[in-house]
Amino acid sequence: MVLKDSMFGKMLHDAWQAALRPKIQGSWNLHEILPAELGFFIMLSSLNGVMGVNSQANYATGGTLQDAPAQYLVSIGLPATSLDLGAVNSIGFVAEGSEYARHTTAGLEQLQENEIHYLLDYILHMQARGSSGIAEQACQFTAGFSSEAMYLDEGVPVPAFLQFPLFTHLRLPTTAQNNRVFDVRKLIQASKSLE
């Protein structure tokens, strides 16, 4: 994982390549080096590739370009899954506790290590079954999205990506939305500390 954040219009080519290269080249190198008769192939990717993040277009593209080879490999009969993860707070980058990590994962459901283990176990069992119907569905999984209700409960504005049709299952019914209005200005004015 390499993060070189910048708004896309101001992103330098080196920053673009730095975030893309490990995900793309690393994943493809593994596919090329490992034997074709593998029983499973799982790439850990990011939800950023599904939802997009303004200042992480390079990192999000890397995630998306892991999802595509997984679909291709499955289409030619090989086991492959891209597991798009959100914030994992018990191990790794977020668990190390940097302010940057807390900022970039704000609003995402916090996954635990044991949940990642369960997901990997589930995917391994799906790939071991090997039927084409199951394998095609298993080329991409996502874990760690927050629902609209979770954002509202935290007093955080609902991100724009939740309005896309892909995410209708995460939104509240219209009647529930109307009952959960909040004013960000008033919430900030009412806060007792910077946090």
PDB file of C-alpha atoms in Angstrom:
ATOM      1  CA  MET A   1       0.000   0.000   0.000  1.00  0.00           C
ATOM      2  CA  VAL A   2       1.397   3.354  -1.075  1.00  0.00           C
ATOM      3  CA  LEU A   3      -0.589   6.533  -0.476  1.00  0.00           C
ATOM      4  CA  LYS A   4       0.296   9.679  -2.422  1.00  0.00           C
ATOM      5  CA  ASP A   5      -2.820  11.778  -1.962  1.00  0.00           C
ATOM      6  CA  SER A   6      -3.603  14.781  -4.134  1.00  0.00           C
ATOM      7  CA  MET A   7      -6.575  16.116  -6.022  1.00  0.00           C
ATOM      8  CA  PHE A   8      -6.544  14.492  -9.462  1.00  0.00           C
ATOM      9  CA  GLY A   9      -6.073  17.749 -11.379  1.00  0.00           C
ATOM     10  CA  LYS A  10      -2.898  18.491  -9.409  1.00  0.00           C
ATOM     11  CA  MET A  11      -1.576  14.945  -9.109  1.00  0.00           C
ATOM     12  CA  LEU A  12       1.896  14.387 -10.500  1.00  0.00           C
ATOM     13  CA  HIS A  13       2.500  11.334 -12.686  1.00  0.00           C
ATOM     14  CA  ASP A  14       5.021   9.974 -10.140  1.00  0.00           C
ATOM     15  CA  ALA A  15       2.361  10.090  -7.411  1.00  0.00           C
ATOM     16  CA  TRP A  16      -0.107   8.372  -9.746  1.00  0.00           C
ATOM     17  CA  GLN A  17       2.359   5.568 -10.501  1.00  0.00           C
ATOM     18  CA  ALA A  18       3.538   5.208  -6.883  1.00  0.00           C
ATOM     19  CA  ALA A  19       0.053   4.266  -5.653  1.00  0.00           C
ATOM     20  CA  LEU A  20      -0.871   2.161  -8.709  1.00  0.00           C
ATOM     21  CA  ARG A  21       2.276   0.111  -9.188  1.00  0.00           C
ATOM     22  CA  PRO A  22       2.186  -2.049  -6.016  1.00  0.00           C
ATOM     23  CA  LYS A  23      -1.450  -3.039  -6.532  1.00  0.00           C
ATOM     24  CA  ILE A  24      -1.364  -3.604 -10.282  1.00  0.00           C
ATOM     25  CA  GLN A  25       2.119  -4.927 -10.867  1.00  0.00           C
ATOM     26  CA  GLY A  26       2.214  -6.866  -7.606  1.00  0.00           C
ATOM     27  CA  SER A  27      -1.093  -8.620  -8.270  1.00  0.00           C
ATOM     28  CA  TRP A  28      -0.215  -9.455 -11.870  1.00  0.00           C
ATOM     29  CA  ASN A  29       3.269 -10.670 -10.893  1.00  0.00           C
ATOM     30  CA  LEU A  30       1.714 -13.079  -8.411  1.00  0.00           C
ATOM     31  CA  HIS A  31      -0.682 -14.352 -11.081  1.00  0.00           C
ATOM     32  CA  GLU A  32       2.210 -14.865 -13.529  1.00  0.00           C
ATOM     33  CA  ILE A  33       4.563 -16.548 -11.030  1.00  0.00           C
ATOM     34  CA  LEU A  34       2.117 -18.816  -9.206  1.00  0.00           C
ATOM     35  CA  PRO A  35       1.101 -22.110 -10.833  1.00  0.00           C
ATOM     36  CA  ALA A  36      -2.091 -22.130 -12.948  1.00  0.00           C
ATOM     37  CA  GLU A  37      -3.606 -25.001 -10.976  1.00  0.00           C
ATOM     38  CA  LEU A  38      -3.869 -22.960  -7.775  1.00  0.00           C
ATOM     39  CA  GLY A  39      -6.824 -23.800  -5.589  1.00  0.00           C
ATOM     40  CA  PHE A  40      -7.363 -20.140  -4.685  1.00  0.00           C
ATOM     41  CA  PHE A  41      -6.157 -16.614  -5.456  1.00  0.00           C
ATOM     42  CA  ILE A  42      -7.276 -13.691  -3.275  1.00  0.00           C
ATOM     43  CA  MET A  43      -6.144 -10.090  -3.637  1.00  0.00           C
ATOM     44  CA  LEU A  44      -6.744  -7.645  -0.801  1.00  0.00           C
ATOM     45  CA  SER A  45      -8.006  -4.417  -2.310  1.00  0.00           C
ATOM     46  CA  SER A  46      -9.830  -1.321  -1.107  1.00  0.00           C
ATOM     47  CA  LEU A  47     -13.370   0.038  -0.962  1.00  0.00           C
ATOM     48  CA  ASN A  48     -11.897   3.229  -2.428  1.00  0.00           C
ATOM     49  CA  GLY A  49     -12.032   1.564  -5.835  1.00  0.00           C
ATOM     50  CA  VAL A  50     -15.792   1.092  -5.459  1.00  0.00           C
ATOM     51  CA  MET A  51     -16.819   4.359  -3.808  1.00  0.00           C
ATOM     52  CA  GLY A  52     -14.032   6.717  -4.929  1.00  0.00           C
ATOM     53  CA  VAL A  53     -12.236   9.273  -2.766  1.00  0.00           C
ATOM     54  CA  ASN A  54     -11.501  12.726  -4.183  1.00  0.00           C
ATOM     55  CA  SER A  55      -7.886  12.939  -3.106  1.00  0.00           C
ATOM     56  CA  GLN A  56      -7.053   9.253  -3.700  1.00  0.00           C
ATOM     57  CA  ALA A  57      -7.867   8.712  -7.384  1.00  0.00           C
ATOM     58  CA  ASN A  58      -4.559   6.886  -7.827  1.00  0.00           C
ATOM     59  CA  TYR A  59      -5.146   4.498  -4.923  1.00  0.00           C
ATOM     60  CA  ALA A  60      -8.808   3.971  -5.899  1.00  0.00           C
ATOM     61  CA  THR A  61      -7.784   3.179  -9.474  1.00  0.00           C
ATOM     62  CA  GLY A  62      -5.298   0.617  -8.154  1.00  0.00           C
ATOM     63  CA  GLY A  63      -8.135  -1.084  -6.291  1.00  0.00           C
ATOM     64  CA  THR A  64     -10.381  -1.060  -9.346  1.00  0.00           C
ATOM     65  CA  LEU A  65      -7.589  -2.494 -11.449  1.00  0.00           C
ATOM     66  CA  GLN A  66      -7.332  -5.396  -8.989  1.00  0.00           C
ATOM     67  CA  ASP A  67     -11.049  -6.041  -9.318  1.00  0.00           C
ATOM     68  CA  ALA A  68     -10.831  -6.280 -13.133  1.00  0.00           C
ATOM     69  CA  PRO A  69      -8.128  -9.013 -13.315  1.00  0.00           C
ATOM     70  CA  ALA A  70     -10.057 -11.035 -10.729  1.00  0.00           C
ATOM     71  CA  GLN A  71     -13.072 -10.941 -13.030  1.00  0.00           C
ATOM     72  CA  TYR A  72     -10.900 -11.845 -16.020  1.00  0.00           C
ATOM     73  CA  LEU A  73      -9.256 -14.791 -14.252  1.00  0.00           C
ATOM     74  CA  VAL A  74     -12.646 -16.142 -13.174  1.00  0.00           C
ATOM     75  CA  SER A  75     -13.924 -15.764 -16.755  1.00  0.00           C
ATOM     76  CA  ILE A  76     -11.183 -18.116 -18.000  1.00  0.00           C
ATOM     77  CA  GLY A  77     -11.938 -20.664 -15.298  1.00  0.00           C
ATOM     78  CA  LEU A  78      -9.294 -19.758 -12.715  1.00  0.00           C
ATOM     79  CA  PRO A  79     -10.091 -19.022  -9.067  1.00  0.00           C
ATOM     80  CA  ALA A  80      -9.658 -15.347  -8.205  1.00  0.00           C
ATOM     81  CA  THR A  81     -11.265 -12.866  -5.848  1.00  0.00           C
ATOM     82  CA  SER A  82     -10.606  -9.223  -5.133  1.00  0.00           C
ATOM     83  CA  LEU A  83     -11.626  -8.474  -1.540  1.00  0.00           C
ATOM     84  CA  ASP A  84     -12.315  -4.732  -1.270  1.00  0.00           C
ATOM     85  CA  LEU A  85     -11.871  -3.813   2.374  1.00  0.00           C
ATOM     86  CA  GLY A  86     -12.746  -0.689   4.274  1.00  0.00           C
ATOM     87  CA  ALA A  87     -11.036   0.366   7.480  1.00  0.00           C
ATOM     88  CA  VAL A  88      -9.566  -2.496   9.508  1.00  0.00           C
ATOM     89  CA  ASN A  89      -8.996  -1.044  12.950  1.00  0.00           C
ATOM     90  CA  SER A  90      -7.406  -3.951  14.818  1.00  0.00           C
ATOM     91  CA  ILE A  91      -4.392  -4.528  12.534  1.00  0.00           C
ATOM     92  CA  GLY A  92      -2.453  -2.681   9.856  1.00  0.00           C
ATOM     93  CA  PHE A  93      -2.499   0.939   8.748  1.00  0.00           C
ATOM     94  CA  VAL A  94      -5.515   2.159  10.736  1.00  0.00           C
ATOM     95  CA  ALA A  95      -4.505   0.256  13.883  1.00  0.00           C
ATOM     96  CA  GLU A  96      -1.140   2.022  13.879  1.00  0.00           C
ATOM     97  CA  GLY A  97      -3.143   5.054  14.953  1.00  0.00           C
ATOM     98  CA  SER A  98      -2.005   7.876  12.693  1.00  0.00           C
ATOM     99  CA  GLU A  99      -4.224  10.944  12.420  1.00  0.00           C
ATOM    100  CA  TYR A 100      -4.080  10.492   8.641  1.00  0.00           C
ATOM    101  CA  ALA A 101      -5.527   6.974   8.939  1.00  0.00           C
ATOM    102  CA  ARG A 102      -8.384   8.202  11.126  1.00  0.00           C
ATOM    103  CA  HIS A 103      -9.122  11.010   8.652  1.00  0.00           C
ATOM    104  CA  THR A 104      -9.097   8.851   5.508  1.00  0.00           C
ATOM    105  CA  THR A 105     -11.324   6.165   7.029  1.00  0.00           C
ATOM    106  CA  ALA A 106     -13.861   8.460   8.726  1.00  0.00           C
ATOM    107  CA  GLY A 107     -17.389   7.204   8.230  1.00  0.00           C
ATOM    108  CA  LEU A 108     -16.416   3.673   7.225  1.00  0.00           C
ATOM    109  CA  GLU A 109     -17.493   0.769   9.367  1.00  0.00           C
ATOM    110  CA  GLN A 110     -14.500  -0.441  11.369  1.00  0.00           C
ATOM    111  CA  LEU A 111     -13.666  -4.064  10.541  1.00  0.00           C
ATOM    112  CA  GLN A 112     -11.915  -6.355  12.998  1.00  0.00           C
ATOM    113  CA  GLU A 113      -9.187  -8.898  12.235  1.00  0.00           C
ATOM    114  CA  ASN A 114     -11.452 -11.858  12.988  1.00  0.00           C
ATOM    115  CA  GLU A 115     -14.012 -10.538  10.468  1.00  0.00           C
ATOM    116  CA  ILE A 116     -11.303 -10.501   7.794  1.00  0.00           C
ATOM    117  CA  HIS A 117     -10.453 -14.103   8.718  1.00  0.00           C
ATOM    118  CA  TYR A 118     -14.118 -15.097   8.331  1.00  0.00           C
ATOM    119  CA  LEU A 119     -14.296 -13.408   4.929  1.00  0.00           C
ATOM    120  CA  LEU A 120     -11.118 -15.147   3.755  1.00  0.00           C
ATOM    121  CA  ASP A 121     -12.438 -18.485   5.004  1.00  0.00           C
ATOM    122  CA  TYR A 122     -15.728 -17.929   3.171  1.00  0.00           C
ATOM    123  CA  ILE A 123     -13.965 -16.999  -0.087  1.00  0.00           C
ATOM    124  CA  LEU A 124     -11.624 -19.988   0.182  1.00  0.00           C
ATOM    125  CA  HIS A 125     -14.592 -22.320   0.557  1.00  0.00           C
ATOM    126  CA  MET A 126     -16.365 -20.670  -2.393  1.00  0.00           C
ATOM    127  CA  GLN A 127     -13.293 -21.055  -4.604  1.00  0.00           C
ATOM    128  CA  ALA A 128     -12.750 -24.651  -3.462  1.00  0.00           C
ATOM    129  CA  ARG A 129     -16.238 -25.593  -4.691  1.00  0.00           C
ATOM    130  CA  GLY A 130     -15.200 -24.447  -8.151  1.00  0.00           C
ATOM    131  CA  SER A 131     -18.563 -24.400  -9.877  1.00  0.00           C
ATOM    132  CA  SER A 132     -18.676 -21.648 -12.494  1.00  0.00           C
ATOM    133  CA  GLY A 133     -21.851 -20.069 -11.098  1.00  0.00           C
ATOM    134  CA  ILE A 134     -20.343 -19.679  -7.653  1.00  0.00           C
ATOM    135  CA  ALA A 135     -16.912 -18.684  -8.949  1.00  0.00           C
ATOM    136  CA  GLU A 136     -18.287 -15.861 -11.095  1.00  0.00           C
ATOM    137  CA  GLN A 137     -20.092 -14.387  -8.129  1.00  0.00           C
ATOM    138  CA  ALA A 138     -16.933 -14.683  -6.040  1.00  0.00           C
ATOM    139  CA  CYS A 139     -14.643 -12.521  -8.175  1.00  0.00           C
ATOM    140  CA  GLN A 140     -15.273  -9.434  -6.016  1.00  0.00           C
ATOM    141  CA  PHE A 141     -16.419  -8.910  -2.434  1.00  0.00           C
ATOM    142  CA  THR A 142     -16.744  -5.692  -0.457  1.00  0.00           C
ATOM    143  CA  ALA A 143     -16.689  -5.289   3.311  1.00  0.00           C
ATOM    144  CA  GLY A 144     -16.837  -2.230   5.522  1.00  0.00           C
ATOM    145  CA  PHE A 145     -19.365   0.160   3.993  1.00  0.00           C
ATOM    146  CA  SER A 146     -21.372   2.242   6.444  1.00  0.00           C
ATOM    147  CA  SER A 147     -25.086   2.677   5.954  1.00  0.00           C
ATOM    148  CA  GLU A 148     -26.761   6.062   5.730  1.00  0.00           C
ATOM    149  CA  ALA A 149     -28.181   5.486   9.224  1.00  0.00           C
ATOM    150  CA  MET A 150     -24.675   4.991  10.636  1.00  0.00           C
ATOM    151  CA  TYR A 151     -23.513   8.337   9.176  1.00  0.00           C
ATOM    152  CA  LEU A 152     -26.566  10.102  10.568  1.00  0.00           C
ATOM    153  CA  ASP A 153     -26.134   8.476  13.998  1.00  0.00           C
ATOM    154  CA  GLU A 154     -22.553   9.799  14.079  1.00  0.00           C
ATOM    155  CA  GLY A 155     -23.737  13.268  13.042  1.00  0.00           C
ATOM    156  CA  VAL A 156     -21.648  13.058   9.871  1.00  0.00           C
ATOM    157  CA  PRO A 157     -22.990  14.305   6.523  1.00  0.00           C
ATOM    158  CA  VAL A 158     -23.954  11.447   4.232  1.00  0.00           C
ATOM    159  CA  PRO A 159     -21.339  11.103   1.466  1.00  0.00           C
ATOM    160  CA  ALA A 160     -22.413  11.738  -2.115  1.00  0.00           C
ATOM    161  CA  PHE A 161     -21.525   8.219  -3.313  1.00  0.00           C
ATOM    162  CA  LEU A 162     -24.443   6.779  -1.325  1.00  0.00           C
ATOM    163  CA  GLN A 163     -26.799   8.456  -3.814  1.00  0.00           C
ATOM    164  CA  PHE A 164     -25.542   6.223  -6.647  1.00  0.00           C
ATOM    165  CA  PRO A 165     -27.920   3.355  -7.572  1.00  0.00           C
ATOM    166  CA  LEU A 166     -25.228   0.815  -6.619  1.00  0.00           C
ATOM    167  CA  PHE A 167     -25.693   1.769  -2.962  1.00  0.00           C
ATOM    168  CA  THR A 168     -29.489   1.840  -2.598  1.00  0.00           C
ATOM    169  CA  HIS A 169     -29.303  -1.026  -0.092  1.00  0.00           C
ATOM    170  CA  LEU A 170     -27.318   1.249   2.268  1.00  0.00           C
ATOM    171  CA  ARG A 171     -29.821   4.104   2.220  1.00  0.00           C
ATOM    172  CA  LEU A 172     -32.760   4.747   4.505  1.00  0.00           C
ATOM    173  CA  PRO A 173     -36.305   4.753   3.135  1.00  0.00           C
ATOM    174  CA  THR A 174     -37.393   8.295   2.199  1.00  0.00           C
ATOM    175  CA  THR A 175     -39.711   8.571   5.224  1.00  0.00           C
ATOM    176  CA  ALA A 176     -36.878   7.686   7.603  1.00  0.00           C
ATOM    177  CA  GLN A 177     -34.566  10.216   5.893  1.00  0.00           C
ATOM    178  CA  ASN A 178     -37.045  13.040   6.509  1.00  0.00           C
ATOM    179  CA  ASN A 179     -37.116  12.254  10.238  1.00  0.00           C
ATOM    180  CA  ARG A 180     -33.293  12.309  10.566  1.00  0.00           C
ATOM    181  CA  VAL A 181     -32.315  15.858   9.595  1.00  0.00           C
ATOM    182  CA  PHE A 182     -29.370  17.546  11.284  1.00  0.00           C
ATOM    183  CA  ASP A 183     -27.683  20.918  10.938  1.00  0.00           C
ATOM    184  CA  VAL A 184     -23.897  20.619  10.747  1.00  0.00           C
ATOM    185  CA  ARG A 185     -23.370  24.281  11.724  1.00  0.00           C
ATOM    186  CA  LYS A 186     -25.422  23.864  14.895  1.00  0.00           C
ATOM    187  CA  LEU A 187     -23.624  20.637  15.782  1.00  0.00           C
ATOM    188  CA  ILE A 188     -20.218  22.295  15.430  1.00  0.00           C
ATOM    189  CA  GLN A 189     -21.304  25.352  17.428  1.00  0.00           C
ATOM    190  CA  ALA A 190     -22.617  23.072  20.175  1.00  0.00           C
ATOM    191  CA  SER A 191     -19.366  21.090  20.453  1.00  0.00           C
ATOM    192  CA  LYS A 192     -17.429  21.472  23.668  1.00  0.00           C
ATOM    193  CA  SER A 193     -13.978  20.567  22.312  1.00  0.00           C
ATOM    194  CA  LEU A 194     -12.051  20.518  19.053  1.00  0.00           C
ATOM    195  CA  GLU A 195     -12.519  16.729  18.807  1.00  0.00           C
TER     196      GLU A 195
END
